[in-house]
Amino acid sequence: MTRLVLWVFLAQILLLPGCIGNDGETLPSESPRIALVMKSLANEFFVNMADAAQTHQSENSQQYSLIINGIRNESDITQQVSIIDQMIAAQVDAIVIAPADSKALVPALARASQAGIILVNIDNRLDASVLSEFDLVIPHVGPDNKEGARKVGDYLASILAAGDQVAILEGIVSSINSQARRDGFEEAANARGLIIATIQSASWEQTKAAEITSAVLTQHPRLKGVMAANDNMALGALSAIKQLGRLDEIEVVGFDNISAVNKLVREGEILATADQHGDLLAVYGIEFALDTLAGKEVQYGRKTPVDLITREILQGRD
Amino acid sequence: MLRRSLTNQRIEYVYIFLSLLLLVALFGFTTDHFLSLQTLSAIMSQLPALTVVTVGMTLVLIVGGIDLSVGSVVALSACIIGTAIVSHDVPMILAVLLGVFSGTIMGFSTGYLIARFSLPAFIVTLGMLEVARGMSYLSSDSQTVYVGSDIQKLALPITGIGISISMIMALLAVISAHFVLTRTIFGRYIIAIGTSETAARISGIKIRPYTIGVFTLSGTLAGLGGLFNLAYIGSADPNTGIGLELSAIAAAVIGGTSLMGGRGSIIGAFIGVLIIAVLQNGLAQLGLSEPSKLIITGLVIIFAVLADRFRRGPNRTDT
């Protein structure tokens, strides 16, 4: 008898999630819940993104509710996977994710897709071959990193002369953002006849970028430019160049337009950076998810604008 | 007995120093410009933060502890200094004191928790690693704080002398810690505690103040490391110093410090720091791919410790 009661109890627990899901569908007044899964909420870029998403939600509180989660450091893939599993358990309607890794997150997202959750990929793009392995199609909403880097590289090349040497600092080598930006830099350099002296990873970090830049400047004393795949590495490269007292001879460009670098572009110490309107990226993703949930016809992803930021452009805005 | 151990220690420096020279020679052969003044000055500007953090770590290891929080404390100190200067217009000297003192407080709290409640240092400092990292995000509002060139003067070589104020301070830390460890009662007692806490207690040494003292020192030195990191880069990054504790432990162990406590050398640890800095700089000049750099760095650390083990003989199991 007790055993029977136990079985009924267990069955109820197992059926419970299904019931809640059905209720949600039959009640049109209940607004969808969207989970925003971010990378490091210690990085200014993602903090701004989360803030903008929060603002968007409070302005549209009737339309949807929002859960924001972030990981502690940018390469903590495990933590992001467990956040996705928690969101599946929480039965959200859509997940908008900035993946910490382009491949490693796919299996977890496949689980979410099986649970009927709408998925939108923002920031760096998930790897197409791994996605197809899981028979997944996840729309990507985000900037064209390669195109942005090409614009920045092009601007650097317009200041330098053909035959000048440049160095490229890439981020964590497995990141597709880093690879796309590196490719964009390379393309611009090759098109304009710049010589790429070396390509090295500084793992997105300032201190590492400074260390590598000072070593590279020793090995390649005639270096004329450093192209950094993010602004933190550009700051590191700049400090190494300053330390050697060669600020007048070497130009630095970055990517992201963080406030510290925006200021230095204005002052002329950093030549250029790229603004991918990162603060709006999550909002773009959420809007895309809402459109999909509303059954609107959506394309396979959306391209968001990337702008070149230079001193002239900033002064023009004032 | 004392005389013999001193001679032993000198031989130890020679061996580690030879590994360093070997590494320098290797990079000298494989790159075009490694053996240059510019490489030397690049390395010198990178050294101060890791040096002071390693000095603290070595003392902690000798007393039989470990301090995993130092990388986060470096970030905390840098962020506090940066935010105080930029957002609150605090005079630089005061901001620096605040930053370094934040390290002191973290170190003292760590030491107090460990000594008062007999907690394992590994877990307490692991907790402090998270606390300090969280506090550095909080204090910097999770943003990179650009401080500018005023603070960078600390890291620029003084004309005439050729080394920076940061480096001079770091060298002073090395020399005074070496003196404290080899010539003072404090030093002798922490070696005794690290060798056998029970024996030290039986012979009448009060353990608590020494444990707290050593961790407070380590925290303060990490705070100083934050200042040097900020001076080197010119901006405070709340993500800085991740994994720095591992470099510091590696440098200390390469320099002949035992992870089990009771044995260690500050000068050796400093040479360990030099080995790590030379390795980073040389590999960057070679322009190897990231995977090869990581593998080579790991292997060099293992070989350095292995060489140390062979020289001591296979029966010593205290490393």
XYZ file of C-alpha atoms in Angstrom:
637
model
C 0.000 0.000 0.000
C 2.678 2.419 1.027
C 4.581 1.397 -2.061
C 1.605 2.296 -4.271
C 1.323 5.719 -2.662
C 5.005 6.209 -3.305
C 4.635 5.323 -6.991
C 1.712 7.683 -7.442
C 3.694 10.399 -5.738
C 6.705 9.778 -7.979
C 4.572 9.728 -11.109
C 3.086 13.062 -10.121
C 6.484 14.595 -9.691
C 7.547 13.314 -13.089
C 4.394 14.581 -14.767
C 4.438 17.918 -13.023
C 6.768 19.762 -15.421
C 4.586 18.671 -18.342
C 1.510 20.104 -16.671
C 3.142 23.455 -16.059
C 4.307 23.600 -19.664
C 0.781 22.949 -20.923
C -0.686 25.572 -18.675
C 1.762 28.071 -20.043
C 0.689 27.355 -23.594
C -3.016 27.482 -22.950
C -2.861 30.751 -21.081
C -2.238 33.463 -23.673
C -1.976 36.140 -20.988
C 1.199 34.586 -19.597
C 4.161 36.343 -21.188
C 7.146 34.307 -22.379
C 10.248 33.960 -20.253
C 13.538 34.619 -21.978
C 16.887 33.615 -20.515
C 19.917 35.669 -21.427
C 23.072 33.600 -20.946
C 26.142 35.803 -21.027
C 29.866 35.432 -20.881
C 31.808 37.090 -18.079
C 29.698 39.605 -16.218
C 33.030 40.957 -15.081
C 33.712 42.291 -18.537
C 32.434 45.785 -19.171
C 31.253 44.732 -22.636
C 28.874 42.128 -21.244
C 27.832 44.268 -18.299
C 26.653 46.998 -20.687
C 24.885 44.387 -22.764
C 23.082 43.026 -19.720
C 22.136 46.542 -18.576
C 20.636 47.390 -21.960
C 18.705 44.122 -21.963
C 17.384 44.881 -18.486
C 16.261 48.340 -19.607
C 14.591 46.879 -22.691
C 12.737 44.388 -20.529
C 11.491 46.999 -18.067
C 10.179 49.063 -20.977
C 8.422 45.981 -22.364
C 7.506 44.236 -19.135
C 4.103 43.246 -20.518
C 5.679 41.357 -23.403
C 8.208 39.127 -21.684
C 10.187 38.458 -18.539
C 13.953 38.143 -18.443
C 16.467 36.023 -16.516
C 20.099 37.094 -16.882
C 22.989 34.762 -16.068
C 26.693 35.192 -16.601
C 29.851 33.256 -15.961
C 32.814 34.349 -13.964
C 35.627 34.187 -16.408
C 35.376 34.190 -20.140
C 36.674 30.712 -20.665
C 34.605 28.983 -17.991
C 32.711 26.726 -20.374
C 31.581 24.285 -17.716
C 29.748 26.942 -15.773
C 27.937 28.131 -18.883
C 26.852 24.593 -19.744
C 25.397 24.165 -16.281
C 23.554 27.480 -16.613
C 21.925 26.193 -19.809
C 20.871 23.013 -18.025
C 19.406 25.096 -15.217
C 17.473 27.171 -17.761
C 16.130 23.975 -19.358
C 15.008 22.851 -15.922
C 13.438 26.256 -15.355
C 11.474 25.759 -18.600
C 12.157 29.118 -20.136
C 10.656 29.770 -23.576
C 13.802 31.070 -25.228
C 17.524 31.217 -24.542
C 19.613 34.048 -25.962
C 23.235 33.027 -25.560
C 26.678 34.540 -26.006
C 28.616 31.269 -26.042
C 31.877 31.062 -24.093
C 33.081 28.581 -26.694
C 31.854 28.135 -30.225
C 31.818 24.354 -30.141
C 31.682 23.168 -26.552
C 28.293 24.735 -25.885
C 26.515 22.980 -28.770
C 25.636 19.703 -26.992
C 24.003 21.592 -24.128
C 22.087 23.749 -26.597
C 20.948 20.607 -28.386
C 19.396 19.477 -25.096
C 17.627 22.837 -24.841
C 16.384 22.560 -28.401
C 14.977 19.108 -27.653
C 13.149 20.586 -24.711
C 11.394 22.872 -27.197
C 13.243 26.036 -26.233
C 13.801 28.693 -28.920
C 17.518 29.420 -29.254
C 19.236 32.582 -30.446
C 23.004 32.896 -30.717
C 24.483 36.363 -30.104
C 28.085 37.609 -30.057
C 30.484 34.949 -31.350
C 28.946 32.500 -33.764
C 28.497 28.805 -32.932
C 30.524 26.461 -35.071
C 28.569 25.387 -38.163
C 30.083 21.903 -38.451
C 29.336 20.972 -34.842
C 25.821 22.383 -35.183
C 25.171 20.191 -38.212
C 26.522 17.188 -36.329
C 23.667 17.738 -33.877
C 21.219 18.579 -36.684
C 20.734 21.983 -35.128
C 19.920 25.286 -36.754
C 20.463 28.169 -34.361
C 20.027 31.633 -35.862
C 22.907 34.013 -35.237
C 22.290 37.649 -34.454
C 25.451 39.631 -34.308
C 28.127 41.761 -35.838
C 30.367 40.804 -38.698
C 33.629 40.646 -36.772
C 35.740 40.034 -39.828
C 34.261 43.016 -41.650
C 34.741 45.210 -38.560
C 38.377 44.154 -38.177
C 38.920 44.733 -41.879
C 37.631 48.319 -41.517
C 39.995 48.946 -38.584
C 42.929 47.321 -40.399
C 42.168 49.319 -43.507
C 42.261 52.549 -41.558
C 45.626 51.598 -40.027
C 46.955 50.769 -43.498
C 45.825 54.155 -44.787
C 48.077 55.798 -42.159
C 51.052 53.485 -42.804
C 52.898 52.839 -46.052
C 53.002 49.628 -48.082
C 55.868 47.439 -46.865
C 55.549 48.532 -43.220
C 55.605 45.770 -40.605
C 52.650 45.117 -38.310
C 51.954 42.607 -35.529
C 48.597 41.002 -34.806
C 47.530 40.148 -31.251
C 44.772 37.576 -31.242
C 42.579 36.512 -28.334
C 42.070 32.982 -27.029
C 42.973 31.002 -30.126
C 39.943 28.716 -30.062
C 37.487 31.635 -30.087
C 35.793 32.234 -33.422
C 35.527 35.978 -32.682
C 39.263 36.072 -32.335
C 39.750 34.096 -35.527
C 37.342 36.311 -37.508
C 39.034 39.491 -36.308
C 42.471 38.075 -37.055
C 41.289 37.146 -40.553
C 39.896 40.657 -41.057
C 43.179 42.218 -39.941
C 45.158 39.882 -42.179
C 42.937 40.600 -45.156
C 43.321 44.362 -44.731
C 47.096 44.075 -44.269
C 47.533 41.886 -47.336
C 45.279 44.048 -49.501
C 47.293 47.154 -48.620
C 50.736 45.549 -48.815
C 51.544 45.646 -45.085
C 53.916 42.938 -43.885
C 52.641 40.854 -40.975
C 55.714 40.318 -38.786
C 54.047 38.013 -36.272
C 50.653 36.812 -35.068
C 50.502 35.885 -31.371
C 47.823 35.210 -28.817
C 47.583 37.369 -25.703
C 44.419 35.549 -24.552
C 42.390 38.819 -24.534
C 44.511 40.012 -21.548
C 46.220 43.336 -20.938
C 49.247 42.158 -19.035
C 49.950 39.352 -21.449
C 49.553 41.729 -24.401
C 52.081 44.118 -22.852
C 54.580 41.327 -22.289
C 54.216 39.970 -25.800
C 54.348 43.392 -27.420
C 57.607 44.278 -25.711
C 59.109 40.974 -26.833
C 57.821 41.450 -30.381
C 59.250 44.972 -30.524
C 62.640 43.581 -29.565
C 62.512 40.942 -32.260
C 61.053 43.282 -34.896
C 62.461 46.726 -34.128
C 61.024 48.277 -37.288
C 57.432 47.442 -36.385
C 55.006 50.230 -37.319
C 51.667 48.962 -36.080
C 49.931 46.607 -33.639
C 46.465 45.256 -34.419
C 44.809 43.912 -31.283
C 41.682 41.780 -31.496
C 40.217 43.519 -28.450
C 40.660 46.799 -26.629
C 42.153 45.332 -23.467
C 45.022 43.907 -25.500
C 45.348 47.251 -27.307
C 45.785 48.923 -23.890
C 48.469 46.401 -22.981
C 50.291 46.914 -26.283
C 50.107 50.690 -25.822
C 51.704 50.500 -22.367
C 54.581 48.382 -23.698
C 55.165 50.869 -26.528
C 55.065 53.803 -24.112
C 57.544 52.056 -21.875
C 59.978 51.931 -24.770
C 59.259 55.580 -25.536
C 58.164 54.773 -29.083
C 54.623 56.127 -28.995
C 55.303 58.387 -31.994
C 56.524 55.585 -34.232
C 54.003 52.805 -33.636
C 50.245 52.887 -34.106
C 47.859 50.680 -32.126
C 44.348 49.674 -33.115
C 41.838 47.687 -31.098
C 38.293 46.358 -31.227
C 35.212 46.841 -28.950
C 35.315 50.589 -28.170
C 35.423 50.213 -24.371
C 35.327 53.521 -22.506
C 39.030 53.505 -21.556
C 40.014 53.098 -25.219
C 37.388 55.514 -26.515
C 39.091 58.162 -24.382
C 42.528 57.272 -25.766
C 41.287 57.357 -29.361
C 39.995 60.859 -28.653
C 43.410 61.809 -27.264
C 45.180 60.254 -30.228
C 47.161 57.589 -28.345
C 45.237 54.727 -29.912
C 44.546 55.129 -33.612
C 41.233 53.354 -34.008
C 38.850 50.763 -32.649
C 35.569 49.222 -33.758
C 32.164 49.704 -32.180
C 29.900 46.728 -32.684
C 27.175 48.308 -30.539
C 27.758 45.531 -28.098
C 25.388 47.095 -25.606
C 22.520 46.479 -28.016
C 23.582 42.992 -29.009
C 21.529 41.233 -26.341
C 18.538 43.440 -27.166
C 18.827 42.497 -30.841
C 18.898 38.847 -29.782
C 15.882 39.226 -27.499
C 13.897 40.994 -30.234
C 14.750 38.193 -32.606
C 13.597 35.615 -30.044
C 10.342 37.529 -29.457
C 9.676 37.679 -33.198
C 10.247 33.939 -33.455
C 8.011 33.226 -30.443
C 5.286 35.413 -31.952
C 5.450 33.272 -35.057
C 6.685 36.096 -37.274
C 8.679 35.040 -40.265
C 12.346 35.458 -39.420
C 15.416 35.142 -41.574
C 18.306 32.877 -40.655
C 19.854 35.380 -38.302
C 20.506 39.100 -38.538
C 23.643 41.145 -39.160
C 24.107 44.063 -36.809
C 26.236 47.106 -37.680
C 29.946 47.507 -36.831
C 31.332 51.056 -36.992
C 34.882 52.273 -37.277
C 35.850 54.636 -34.432
C 38.624 57.157 -35.042
C 39.577 60.521 -33.618
C 37.969 62.399 -36.533
C 34.752 60.423 -36.244
C 34.542 61.083 -32.494
C 35.244 64.786 -32.942
C 32.610 64.880 -35.668
C 30.082 63.527 -33.155
C 30.744 66.235 -30.535
C 75.210 22.151 11.051
C 74.120 25.692 10.270
C 77.304 26.237 8.279
C 76.648 23.107 6.242
C 73.105 24.099 5.367
C 74.281 27.522 4.273
C 76.827 26.007 1.913
C 74.151 23.689 0.585
C 71.961 26.644 -0.132
C 74.705 28.361 -2.078
C 75.187 25.284 -4.245
C 71.437 25.336 -4.795
C 71.555 28.890 -6.187
C 74.323 27.840 -8.542
C 72.248 25.000 -9.968
C 69.129 27.103 -10.491
C 71.206 29.912 -11.878
C 72.752 27.496 -14.373
C 69.263 26.508 -15.584
C 68.502 30.198 -16.055
C 71.709 30.731 -18.039
C 70.957 27.659 -20.142
C 67.543 29.074 -20.993
C 69.012 32.479 -21.864
C 71.648 30.830 -24.079
C 68.987 28.721 -25.780
C 66.890 31.752 -26.669
C 70.044 33.626 -27.638
C 70.728 30.986 -30.274
C 67.194 30.595 -31.544
C 66.166 34.250 -31.891
C 67.821 37.287 -33.467
C 67.490 39.861 -30.735
C 67.040 38.008 -27.463
C 70.465 38.943 -26.127
C 69.798 42.665 -26.129
C 69.364 45.504 -23.671
C 65.810 45.858 -24.873
C 64.934 42.292 -23.860
C 66.513 42.957 -20.487
C 64.468 46.095 -19.977
C 61.290 44.365 -21.165
C 61.850 41.582 -18.660
C 62.708 44.052 -15.915
C 59.436 45.887 -16.419
C 57.446 42.657 -16.174
C 59.212 41.358 -13.084
C 58.132 43.490 -10.110
C 54.566 42.170 -9.623
C 55.446 38.479 -9.919
C 58.572 39.014 -7.783
C 56.826 40.459 -4.738
C 53.957 37.987 -4.985
C 56.464 35.121 -5.169
C 58.374 36.415 -2.119
C 55.122 36.301 -0.143
C 54.249 32.889 -1.531
C 57.669 31.489 -0.615
C 57.315 32.604 3.006
C 53.820 31.086 3.153
C 55.066 27.802 1.671
C 57.955 27.699 4.148
C 55.606 28.033 7.122
C 53.686 25.076 5.686
C 50.782 26.971 4.130
C 49.736 27.987 0.646
C 48.131 31.210 -0.582
C 45.872 30.806 -3.597
C 44.300 34.252 -3.221
C 47.282 36.352 -4.343
C 46.231 36.771 -7.998
C 42.822 38.106 -6.952
C 44.371 40.336 -4.303
C 46.637 41.810 -6.989
C 43.514 42.687 -9.005
C 41.720 44.045 -5.925
C 44.595 46.317 -5.003
C 44.983 47.581 -8.593
C 41.244 48.256 -8.896
C 41.055 50.065 -5.565
C 43.998 52.289 -6.471
C 42.632 52.944 -9.963
C 39.074 53.673 -8.882
C 40.208 55.875 -5.995
C 42.310 58.023 -8.320
C 39.939 58.194 -11.290
C 36.463 58.208 -9.765
C 37.060 59.742 -6.337
C 39.980 62.120 -6.988
C 41.966 60.646 -4.107
C 45.621 61.797 -4.154
C 47.831 59.127 -5.665
C 49.899 58.403 -2.538
C 46.778 57.878 -0.464
C 45.176 55.714 -3.156
C 48.308 53.554 -3.298
C 48.300 53.141 0.476
C 44.617 52.176 0.370
C 45.293 49.553 -2.311
C 48.267 47.993 -0.588
C 46.463 48.115 2.750
C 43.528 46.233 1.218
C 46.043 43.438 0.576
C 47.209 43.643 4.186
C 43.628 43.286 5.424
C 42.950 40.328 3.130
C 46.170 38.653 4.279
C 45.491 39.300 7.943
C 41.936 37.936 7.696
C 43.228 34.845 5.909
C 45.940 34.259 8.504
C 43.569 34.874 11.393
C 40.984 32.387 10.063
C 43.660 29.752 9.487
C 45.410 30.204 12.828
C 42.422 30.844 15.072
C 40.216 28.014 13.795
C 42.934 25.631 12.559
C 41.476 25.640 9.051
C 43.422 24.346 6.044
C 45.154 27.202 4.219
C 44.210 25.706 0.866
C 40.470 26.114 1.471
C 40.586 29.462 3.259
C 42.723 31.045 0.545
C 40.554 29.443 -2.152
C 37.621 31.206 -0.532
C 39.595 34.446 -0.333
C 40.443 34.062 -4.037
C 36.729 34.348 -4.822
C 36.074 37.083 -2.266
C 38.919 39.285 -3.500
C 37.966 38.767 -7.157
C 34.365 39.696 -6.393
C 35.504 42.768 -4.502
C 37.706 43.857 -7.380
C 34.741 43.664 -9.778
C 32.689 45.585 -7.248
C 35.270 48.304 -6.686
C 35.915 48.826 -10.405
C 32.248 48.464 -11.399
C 33.532 45.596 -13.577
C 35.207 48.061 -15.912
C 38.761 48.531 -17.021
C 39.848 51.731 -15.270
C 42.306 53.801 -17.273
C 44.594 55.672 -14.894
C 47.154 57.143 -17.257
C 50.791 57.989 -17.308
C 51.241 59.452 -13.814
C 51.172 56.077 -12.150
C 53.289 54.569 -14.924
C 56.246 56.662 -13.783
C 56.775 54.005 -11.122
C 57.420 51.419 -13.808
C 59.628 53.543 -16.068
C 63.395 53.178 -15.723
C 65.015 56.071 -13.869
C 67.502 57.787 -16.153
C 71.042 57.070 -15.049
C 70.209 53.991 -13.009
C 68.330 52.111 -15.730
C 65.807 50.378 -13.494
C 62.387 51.480 -12.322
C 61.164 52.373 -8.850
C 58.907 49.286 -8.974
C 61.928 47.097 -9.653
C 63.982 48.706 -6.879
C 61.122 48.149 -4.433
C 60.763 44.550 -5.590
C 64.501 43.937 -5.152
C 64.342 45.497 -1.684
C 61.512 43.093 -0.862
C 63.675 40.167 -2.014
C 66.697 41.292 -0.003
C 64.795 42.050 3.185
C 62.786 38.821 3.025
C 66.024 36.903 2.499
C 67.512 38.666 5.520
C 64.430 38.009 7.655
C 64.380 34.346 6.691
C 68.085 33.635 7.244
C 69.123 36.049 9.979
C 66.209 36.632 12.332
C 64.338 34.685 14.965
C 61.119 35.241 12.987
C 62.727 33.453 10.027
C 64.080 30.600 12.112
C 60.713 30.112 13.808
C 58.713 29.967 10.569
C 61.136 27.341 9.236
C 60.678 25.421 12.480
C 56.885 25.664 12.291
C 56.941 24.569 8.655
C 59.186 21.606 9.429
C 57.005 20.316 12.243
C 54.281 22.343 13.863
C 54.039 19.907 16.760
C 57.764 20.002 17.464
C 57.720 23.796 17.267
C 54.795 23.982 19.683
C 56.488 21.603 22.133
C 59.630 23.687 22.093
C 57.540 26.659 23.167
C 56.992 28.586 19.928
C 53.615 30.321 19.773
C 52.346 29.243 16.352
C 49.463 31.681 15.862
C 51.214 35.041 15.604
C 53.728 33.620 13.144
C 51.073 32.137 10.867
C 49.065 35.369 10.936
C 52.226 37.383 10.388
C 53.301 35.402 7.340
C 49.883 35.565 5.656
C 49.615 39.287 6.420
C 52.992 39.744 4.748
C 51.872 37.723 1.739
C 48.678 39.801 1.428
C 50.596 43.064 1.718
C 53.088 41.944 -0.908
C 50.196 40.957 -3.204
C 48.757 44.443 -2.617
C 52.102 45.855 -3.653
C 51.980 43.529 -6.678
C 48.681 45.174 -7.620
C 50.370 48.569 -7.566
C 53.218 47.301 -9.763
C 50.787 45.674 -12.210
C 48.817 48.928 -12.435
C 52.020 50.913 -12.920
C 53.156 48.551 -15.669
C 49.908 48.638 -17.672
C 48.573 52.069 -16.779
C 45.055 50.780 -16.291
C 43.408 48.577 -13.684
C 41.765 45.482 -15.096
C 39.493 43.560 -12.697
C 40.389 40.383 -14.595
C 44.117 40.774 -14.099
C 46.195 38.256 -12.181
C 44.065 35.178 -12.923
C 46.419 32.229 -12.465
C 49.197 34.412 -11.027
C 49.226 32.285 -7.854
C 50.263 29.305 -9.982
C 53.171 31.194 -11.554
C 54.269 32.260 -8.078
C 54.079 28.701 -6.732
C 55.973 27.437 -9.784
C 58.694 30.082 -9.323
C 59.042 29.262 -5.616
C 59.265 25.525 -6.235
C 61.710 25.916 -9.138
C 63.762 27.947 -6.662
C 63.963 25.008 -4.281
C 61.058 25.726 -1.920
C 59.266 22.688 -0.558
C 55.490 22.483 -0.890
C 55.466 20.571 2.415
C 56.972 23.480 4.342
C 60.154 23.946 6.311
C 62.479 24.493 3.387
C 62.849 27.320 0.924
C 64.936 30.148 -0.335
C 63.969 33.686 -1.336
C 66.955 34.145 -3.641
C 66.149 30.801 -5.288
C 62.536 31.862 -5.737
C 63.685 35.107 -7.349
C 65.773 33.129 -9.820
C 62.628 31.044 -10.391
C 60.783 34.262 -11.260
C 63.573 35.169 -13.683
C 63.296 31.744 -15.323
C 59.559 32.214 -15.852
C 59.990 35.758 -17.191
C 62.807 34.718 -19.552
C 60.695 31.831 -20.767
C 57.663 34.062 -21.486
C 59.725 36.668 -23.246
C 61.798 34.223 -25.257
C 58.788 32.237 -26.418
C 57.054 35.445 -27.516
C 60.123 36.468 -29.492
C 60.213 33.064 -31.133
C 56.593 33.686 -32.098
C 55.533 30.097 -31.444
C 51.881 29.147 -31.497
C 49.928 29.339 -28.250
C 49.683 25.544 -27.763
C 53.451 25.079 -28.156
C 54.096 27.920 -25.720
C 51.894 26.323 -23.063
C 53.432 22.882 -23.520
C 56.992 24.203 -23.382
C 56.281 26.322 -20.286
C 54.797 23.316 -18.512
C 57.694 21.061 -19.436
C 60.315 23.574 -18.296
C 58.656 23.809 -14.881
C 58.589 20.035 -14.553
C 62.209 19.656 -15.687
C 63.402 22.331 -13.295
C 61.810 20.505 -10.364
C 63.045 17.165 -11.669
C 66.626 18.460 -11.853
C 66.298 19.649 -8.270
C 65.075 16.220 -7.185
C 67.963 14.364 -8.860
C 70.518 16.635 -7.272
C 69.025 15.990 -3.826
C 68.973 12.267 -4.429
C 66.002 9.952 -4.892
C 65.381 9.365 -1.186
C 64.369 12.877 -0.313
C 60.620 13.072 -0.552
C 59.996 16.483 0.848
C 59.534 18.525 -2.328
